[in-house]
Coordinates of C-alpha atoms and ligand atoms in Angstrom, one line a residue:
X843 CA -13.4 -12.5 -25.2
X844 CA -10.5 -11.8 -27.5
X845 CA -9.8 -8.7 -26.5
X846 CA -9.4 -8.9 -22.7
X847 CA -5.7 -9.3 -23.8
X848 CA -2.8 -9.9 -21.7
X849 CA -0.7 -6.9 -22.5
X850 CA -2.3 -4.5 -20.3
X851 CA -2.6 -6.6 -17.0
X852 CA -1.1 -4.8 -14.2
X853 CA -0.6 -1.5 -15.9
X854 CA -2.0 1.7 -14.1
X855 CA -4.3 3.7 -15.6
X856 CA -3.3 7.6 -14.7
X857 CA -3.3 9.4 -18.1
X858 CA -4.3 8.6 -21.6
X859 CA -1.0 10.0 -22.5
X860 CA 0.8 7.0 -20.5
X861 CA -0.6 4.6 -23.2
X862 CA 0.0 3.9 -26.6
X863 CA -2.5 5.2 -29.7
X864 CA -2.7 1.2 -30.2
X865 CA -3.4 0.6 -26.5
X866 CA -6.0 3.5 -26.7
X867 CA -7.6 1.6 -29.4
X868 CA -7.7 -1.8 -27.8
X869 CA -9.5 0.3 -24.4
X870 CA -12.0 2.0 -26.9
X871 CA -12.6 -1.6 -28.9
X872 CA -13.0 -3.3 -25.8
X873 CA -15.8 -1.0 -24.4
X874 CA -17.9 -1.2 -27.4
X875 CA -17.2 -4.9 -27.3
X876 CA -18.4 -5.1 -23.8
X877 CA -21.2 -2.7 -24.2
X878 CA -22.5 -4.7 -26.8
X879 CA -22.8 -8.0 -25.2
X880 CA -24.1 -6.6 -21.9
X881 CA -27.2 -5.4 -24.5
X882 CA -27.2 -8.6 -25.8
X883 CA -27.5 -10.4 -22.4
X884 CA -23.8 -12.0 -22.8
X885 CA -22.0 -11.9 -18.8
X886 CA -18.5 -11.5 -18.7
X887 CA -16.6 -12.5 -15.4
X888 CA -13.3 -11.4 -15.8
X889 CA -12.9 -10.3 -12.3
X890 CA -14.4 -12.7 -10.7
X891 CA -12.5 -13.2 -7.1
X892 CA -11.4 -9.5 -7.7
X893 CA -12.0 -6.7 -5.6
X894 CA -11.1 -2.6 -6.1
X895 CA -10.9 0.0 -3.6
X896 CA -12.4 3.2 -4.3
X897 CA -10.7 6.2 -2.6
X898 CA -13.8 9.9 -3.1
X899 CA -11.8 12.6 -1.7
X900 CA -14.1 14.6 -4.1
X901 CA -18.2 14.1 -4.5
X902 CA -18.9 11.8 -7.7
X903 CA -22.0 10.2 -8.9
X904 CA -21.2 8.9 -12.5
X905 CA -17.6 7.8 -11.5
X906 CA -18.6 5.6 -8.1
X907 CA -21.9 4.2 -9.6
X908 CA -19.8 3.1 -13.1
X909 CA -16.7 1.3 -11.1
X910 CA -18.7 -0.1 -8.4
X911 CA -21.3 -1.7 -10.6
X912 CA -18.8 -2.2 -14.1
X913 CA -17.4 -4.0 -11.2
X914 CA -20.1 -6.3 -10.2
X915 CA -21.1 -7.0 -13.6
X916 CA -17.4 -8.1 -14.4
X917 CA -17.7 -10.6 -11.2
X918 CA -16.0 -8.8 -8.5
X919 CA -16.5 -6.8 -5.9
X920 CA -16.2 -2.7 -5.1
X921 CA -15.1 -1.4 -1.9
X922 CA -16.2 2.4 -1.3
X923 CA -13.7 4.1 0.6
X924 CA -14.1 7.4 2.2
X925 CA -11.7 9.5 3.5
X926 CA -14.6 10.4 6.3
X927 CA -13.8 6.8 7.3
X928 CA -10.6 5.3 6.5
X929 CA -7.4 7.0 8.1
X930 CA -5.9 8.7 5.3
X931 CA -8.7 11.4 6.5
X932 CA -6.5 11.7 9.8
X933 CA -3.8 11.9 8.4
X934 CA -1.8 8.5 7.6
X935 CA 0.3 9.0 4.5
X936 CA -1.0 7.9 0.8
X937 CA 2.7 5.7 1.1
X938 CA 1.9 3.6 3.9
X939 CA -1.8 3.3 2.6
X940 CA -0.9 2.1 -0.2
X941 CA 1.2 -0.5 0.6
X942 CA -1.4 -1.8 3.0
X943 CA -4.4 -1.7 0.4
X944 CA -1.9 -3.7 -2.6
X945 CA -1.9 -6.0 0.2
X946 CA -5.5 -6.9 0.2
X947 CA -7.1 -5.4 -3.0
X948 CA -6.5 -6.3 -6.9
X949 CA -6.5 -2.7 -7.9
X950 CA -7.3 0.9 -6.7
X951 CA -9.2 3.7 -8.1
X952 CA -8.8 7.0 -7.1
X953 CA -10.5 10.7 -7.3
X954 CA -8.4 13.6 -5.4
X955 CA -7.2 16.9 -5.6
X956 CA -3.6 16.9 -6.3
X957 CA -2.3 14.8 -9.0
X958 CA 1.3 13.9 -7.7
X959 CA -1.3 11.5 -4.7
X960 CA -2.2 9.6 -7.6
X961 CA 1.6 9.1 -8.5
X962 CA 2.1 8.7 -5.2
X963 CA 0.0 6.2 -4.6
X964 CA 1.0 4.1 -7.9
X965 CA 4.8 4.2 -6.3
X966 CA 4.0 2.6 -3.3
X967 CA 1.1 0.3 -4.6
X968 CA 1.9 -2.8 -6.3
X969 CA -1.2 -3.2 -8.2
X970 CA -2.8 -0.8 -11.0
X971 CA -3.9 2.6 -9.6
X972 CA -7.1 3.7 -11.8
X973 CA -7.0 8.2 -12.2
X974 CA -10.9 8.5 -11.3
X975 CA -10.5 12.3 -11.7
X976 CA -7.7 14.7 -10.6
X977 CA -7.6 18.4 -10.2
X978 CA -5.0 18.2 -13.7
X979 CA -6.8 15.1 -15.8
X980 CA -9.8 13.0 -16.0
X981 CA -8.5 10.2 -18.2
X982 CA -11.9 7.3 -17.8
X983 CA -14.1 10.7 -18.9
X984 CA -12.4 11.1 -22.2
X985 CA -12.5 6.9 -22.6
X986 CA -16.1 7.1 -22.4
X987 CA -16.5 10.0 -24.3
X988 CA -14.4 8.9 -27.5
X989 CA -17.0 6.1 -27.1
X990 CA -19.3 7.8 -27.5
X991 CA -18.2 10.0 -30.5
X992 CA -17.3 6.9 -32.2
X993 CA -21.3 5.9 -31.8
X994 CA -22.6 9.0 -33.1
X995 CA -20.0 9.5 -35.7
X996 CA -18.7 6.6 -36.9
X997 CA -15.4 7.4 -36.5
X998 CA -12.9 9.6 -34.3
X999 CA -10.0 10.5 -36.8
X1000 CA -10.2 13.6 -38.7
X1001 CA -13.4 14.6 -36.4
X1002 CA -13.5 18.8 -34.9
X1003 CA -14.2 18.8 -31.4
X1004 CA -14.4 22.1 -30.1
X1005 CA -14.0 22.2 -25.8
X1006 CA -15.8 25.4 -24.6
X1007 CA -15.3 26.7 -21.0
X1008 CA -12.2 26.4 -18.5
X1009 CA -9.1 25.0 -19.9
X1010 CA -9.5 22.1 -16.6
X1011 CA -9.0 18.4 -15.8
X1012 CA -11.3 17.5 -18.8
X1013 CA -10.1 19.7 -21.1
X1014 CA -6.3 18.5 -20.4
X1015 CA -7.7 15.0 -21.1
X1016 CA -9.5 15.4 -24.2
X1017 CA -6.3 16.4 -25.6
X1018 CA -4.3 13.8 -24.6
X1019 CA -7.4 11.8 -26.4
X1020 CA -7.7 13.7 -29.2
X1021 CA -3.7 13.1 -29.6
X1022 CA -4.0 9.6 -29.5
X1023 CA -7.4 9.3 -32.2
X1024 CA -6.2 11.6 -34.8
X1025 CA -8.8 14.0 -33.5
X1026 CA -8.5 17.8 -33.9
X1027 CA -9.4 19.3 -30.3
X1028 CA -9.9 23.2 -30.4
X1029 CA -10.1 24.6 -26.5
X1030 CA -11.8 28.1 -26.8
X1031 CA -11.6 29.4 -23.1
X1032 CA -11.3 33.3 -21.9
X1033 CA -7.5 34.5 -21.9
X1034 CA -6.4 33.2 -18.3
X1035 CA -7.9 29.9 -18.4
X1036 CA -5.8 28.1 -21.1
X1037 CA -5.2 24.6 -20.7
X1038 CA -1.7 24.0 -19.4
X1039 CA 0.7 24.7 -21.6
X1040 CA 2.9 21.7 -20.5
X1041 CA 0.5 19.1 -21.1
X1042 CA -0.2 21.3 -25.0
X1043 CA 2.9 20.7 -25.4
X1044 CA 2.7 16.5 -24.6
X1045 CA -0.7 16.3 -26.2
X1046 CA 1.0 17.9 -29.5
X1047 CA 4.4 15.4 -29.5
X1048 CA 1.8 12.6 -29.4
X1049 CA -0.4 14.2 -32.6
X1050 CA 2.7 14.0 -34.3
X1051 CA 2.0 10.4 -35.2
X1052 CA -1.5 10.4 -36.0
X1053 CA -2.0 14.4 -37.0
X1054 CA -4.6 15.7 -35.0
X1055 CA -4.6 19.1 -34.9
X1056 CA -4.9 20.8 -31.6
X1057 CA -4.8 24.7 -30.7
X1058 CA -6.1 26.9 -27.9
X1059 CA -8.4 30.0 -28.9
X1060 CA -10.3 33.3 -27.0
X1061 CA -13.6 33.9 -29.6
X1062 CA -15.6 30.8 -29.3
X1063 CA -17.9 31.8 -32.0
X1064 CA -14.8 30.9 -34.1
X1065 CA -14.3 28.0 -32.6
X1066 CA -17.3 26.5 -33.3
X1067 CA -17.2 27.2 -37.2
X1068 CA -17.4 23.5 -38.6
X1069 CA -17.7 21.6 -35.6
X1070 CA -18.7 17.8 -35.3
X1071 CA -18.6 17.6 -31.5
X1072 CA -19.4 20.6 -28.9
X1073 CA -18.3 19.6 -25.7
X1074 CA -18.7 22.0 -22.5
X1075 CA -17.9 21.4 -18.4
X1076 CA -18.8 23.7 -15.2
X1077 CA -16.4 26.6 -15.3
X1078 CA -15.5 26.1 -12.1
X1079 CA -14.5 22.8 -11.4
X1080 CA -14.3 21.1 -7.4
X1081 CA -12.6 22.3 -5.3
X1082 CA -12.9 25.8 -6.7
X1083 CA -16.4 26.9 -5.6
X1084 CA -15.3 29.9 -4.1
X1085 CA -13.9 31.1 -7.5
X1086 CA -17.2 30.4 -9.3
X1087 CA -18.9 34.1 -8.7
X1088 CA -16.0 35.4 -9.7
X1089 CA -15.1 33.5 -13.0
X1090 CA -19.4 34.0 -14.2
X1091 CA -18.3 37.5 -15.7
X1092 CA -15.7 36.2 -17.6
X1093 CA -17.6 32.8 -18.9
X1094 CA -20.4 34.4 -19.7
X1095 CA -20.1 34.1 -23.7
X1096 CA -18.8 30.8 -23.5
X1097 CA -22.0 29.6 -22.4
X1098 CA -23.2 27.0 -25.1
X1099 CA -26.3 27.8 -26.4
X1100 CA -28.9 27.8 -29.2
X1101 CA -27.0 30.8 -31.0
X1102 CA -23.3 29.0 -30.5
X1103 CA -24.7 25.6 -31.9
X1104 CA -26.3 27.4 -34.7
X1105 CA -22.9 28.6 -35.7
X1106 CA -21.3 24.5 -36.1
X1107 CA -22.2 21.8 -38.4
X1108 CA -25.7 20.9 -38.6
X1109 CA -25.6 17.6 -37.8
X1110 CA -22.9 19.0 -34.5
X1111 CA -23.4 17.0 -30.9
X1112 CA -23.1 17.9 -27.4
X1113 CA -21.1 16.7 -24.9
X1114 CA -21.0 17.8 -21.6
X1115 CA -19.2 15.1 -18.9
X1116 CA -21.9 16.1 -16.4
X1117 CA -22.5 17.5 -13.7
X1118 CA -24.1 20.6 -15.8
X1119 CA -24.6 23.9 -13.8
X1120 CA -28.2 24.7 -16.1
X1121 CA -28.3 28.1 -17.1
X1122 CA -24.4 28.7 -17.1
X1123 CA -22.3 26.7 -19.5
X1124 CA -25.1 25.3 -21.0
X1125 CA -28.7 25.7 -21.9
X1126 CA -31.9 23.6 -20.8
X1127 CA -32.6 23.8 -24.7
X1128 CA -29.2 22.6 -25.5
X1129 CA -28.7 20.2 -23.2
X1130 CA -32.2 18.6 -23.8
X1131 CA -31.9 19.3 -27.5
X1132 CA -31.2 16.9 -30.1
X1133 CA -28.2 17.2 -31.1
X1134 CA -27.1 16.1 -26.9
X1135 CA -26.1 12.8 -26.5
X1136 CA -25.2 13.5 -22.5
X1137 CA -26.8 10.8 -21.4
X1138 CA -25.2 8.2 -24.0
X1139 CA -22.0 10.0 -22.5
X1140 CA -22.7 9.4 -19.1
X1141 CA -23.9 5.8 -19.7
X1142 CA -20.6 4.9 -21.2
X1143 CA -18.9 5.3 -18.2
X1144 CA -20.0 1.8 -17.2
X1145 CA -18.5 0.0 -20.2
X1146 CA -15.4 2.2 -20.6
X1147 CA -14.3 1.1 -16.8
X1148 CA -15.5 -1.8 -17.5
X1149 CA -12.9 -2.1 -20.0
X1150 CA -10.4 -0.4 -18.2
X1151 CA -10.8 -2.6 -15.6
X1152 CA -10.8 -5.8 -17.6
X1153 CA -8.0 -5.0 -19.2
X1154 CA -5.4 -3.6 -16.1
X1155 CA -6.8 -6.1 -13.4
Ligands
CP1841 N1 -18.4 13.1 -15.0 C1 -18.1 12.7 -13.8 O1 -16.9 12.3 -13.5 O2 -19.1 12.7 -13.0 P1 -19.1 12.4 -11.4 O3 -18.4 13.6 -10.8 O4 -20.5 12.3 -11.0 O5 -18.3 11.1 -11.1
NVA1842 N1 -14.1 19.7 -14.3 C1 -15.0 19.1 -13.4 C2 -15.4 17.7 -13.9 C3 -16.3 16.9 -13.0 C4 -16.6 15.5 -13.5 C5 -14.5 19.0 -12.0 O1 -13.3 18.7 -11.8 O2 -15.3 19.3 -11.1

C-alpha cells in the first residue's frame, strides 16, 4: 500500500500538534485507505512480527479494543498491560520501564493521568510512544473523528465544529485538529472551564497556515448558529468524578439536546467520543437521532490506529 510511507516510521505519536498539516493528511488518507480495504476483504500485514504494549492507567473500552485488534488485523500482536500487574503499579519509575519495554516491544501505547509520563516515557523509550488519552489531549480521538467528518461531509476545510461541554483532553485535541484541516473549532463551555489558554495559543500559530478559525465562547446557543458538526464529551472527565455533582449546575445548559440542535444547520451531525453520561451532556433523542453518527465515530477508532500504527511502527 502506497501510503504506509517511510517518513513517519519511528516517530511518536503524542499530539496532533507534533505533526505536520501534510503528515495529518497522510494519517487521515491512510485510515480511509485502510478502512476501505478491510470492507473490501483486502488484509494488510504491515506489522507482522510486531508487537505493542498497552499501558490502562485509566478504564477504556474503545481505545484497548481498537489497538489490540487494529493490531491483530495489521499482523502483530497486542500486549495488555495493567498497572494492577506490571510494577510501575508499585512503584518502578516510567524511566527504567521504559527502557526495559523498547527492549522487547516495537512500540508502546499509553493512557494516563499526567501528560509529562507520556513525555517521560518517549525520553527514555527508543521506539514510538502512542498518546492513548491523557488528562491534557486525546490525539487518536480527534484522528478518528476528522475521519469521520470527512465521511459525512466530504470534506474538513472550511467545516464549523462547535465542542460543547468542558474545555478537556478532547476539546484541547480537536483544536490542535481543527488547526491542522483548516477547520473552524468553536469551544462553548461555562466561564471556568476554557480550554487552556496555552495550547489556544499553539492550536492558533498552527491555523495560521491553513486559516481555521478557532475561538472560545460562554452562550452555546450562539455557538451552535451555523454548525456542521456538534460534538459534546462527559463534563467531567476521569479522574475527576468527585467534581461531577458539583460541575451538573453549571453544565446544565450545555446539555445537547433537541432545542440546541434545532438551533445549527439542518443537515448538522453529532459527535460525541463516547463514553456518554445519557441524560447530561446529551440526550437519548440526540444521541439516537439521525443526525448522530457516534457509532461511525467510535468504529473509526480501529482504522485511525490502524493507521497510526502502520505508519509509526
Ligand atoms: N473515546 C474513548 O477513548 O473511549 P474509551 O475510554 O472507551 O477508550
Ligand atoms: N474527556 C473524557 C474522554 C474519555 C474518552 C475523559 O478524559 O474521561
Amino acid at each position: 500500500m502506497q501510503a504506509i510511507s517511510k517518513a513517519l516510521k519511528g516517530r511518536d505519536f503524542i499530539s496532533i500538534h507534533d505533526y505536520t498539516a501534510e503528515e495529518i493528511k497522510l494519517v487521515l488518507e491512510t485510515g480511509a485507505q485502510l478502512k476501505k480495504e478491510n470492507k473490501d476483504g483486502i488484509a494488510h500485514h504491515h506489522l507482522q512480527g510486531k508487537t505493542l504494549g498497552m499501558i490502562f492507567q485509566k478504564s477504556s473500552t474503545r481505545t484497548r479494543v481498537a489497538f489490540e485488534v487494529g493490531m491483530y488485523q495489521l499482523g502483530g500482536h497486542a500486549l495488555f498491560l495493567s498497572p494492577r500487574d506490571i510494577q510501575l503499579g508499585r512503584g518502578e519509575s516510567i524511566k527504567d520501564t521504559a527502557q526495559v519495554l523498547a527492549r522487547m516491544l516495537d512500540g508502546i501505547m499509553i493512557r494516563t493521568f499526567e501528560h509529562e509520563e507520556v513525555l517521560e516515557l518517549a525520553k527514555w523509550a527508543d521506539i514510538p510512544i502512542i498518546n492513548g488519552l491523557t488528562d491534557l489531549l486525546h490525539p487518536t480521538q480527534i484522528i478518528g473523528d476528522m475521519m469521520t467528518i470527512k465521511e459525512h461531509k466530504g470534506t474538513l476545510k472550511g467545516l464549523k465544529c462547535v465542542f460543547i461541554g468542558d474545555g478537556n483532553n478532547v476539546a484541547h485535541s480537536l483544536l490542535f485538529g481543527g488547526a491542522k484541516v483548516g477547520m473552524d473549532i468553536i469551544i462553548a463551555c461555562p466561564p471556568g472551564f476554557e480550554p487552556s489558554a496555552e495550547i489556544l495559543t499553539l492550536a492558533r500559530q498552527d491555523a495560521q497556515q491553513t486559516g481555521a478559525k478557532l475561538s472560545v465562547m460562554t452562550d452555546p446557543q450562539e455557538a451552535v448558529r451555523d454548525a456542521d458538526i456538534i460534538y459534546t464529551d462527559v463534563w467531567a472527565s476521569m479522574g475527576q468524578e468527585d467534581e461531577a455533582e458539583e460541575k451538573e449546575a453549571q453544565f446544565l445548559r450545555y446539555q445537547v439536546n433537541q432545542q440546541l440542535m434545532s438551533l445549527a444547520k439542518k443537515d448538522a451531525i453529532v459527535l460525541h467520543c463516547l463514553p456518554a453520561k445519557r441524560g447530561k451532556e446529551i440526550t437519548d433523542e440526540v444521541m439516537d437521532g439521525p443526525q448522530s453518527v457516534v457509532f461511525d465515530e467510535a468504529e473509526n477508532r480501529l482504522h485511525a490506529h490502524k493507521a497510526i500504527m502502520a505508519l509509526v511502527m
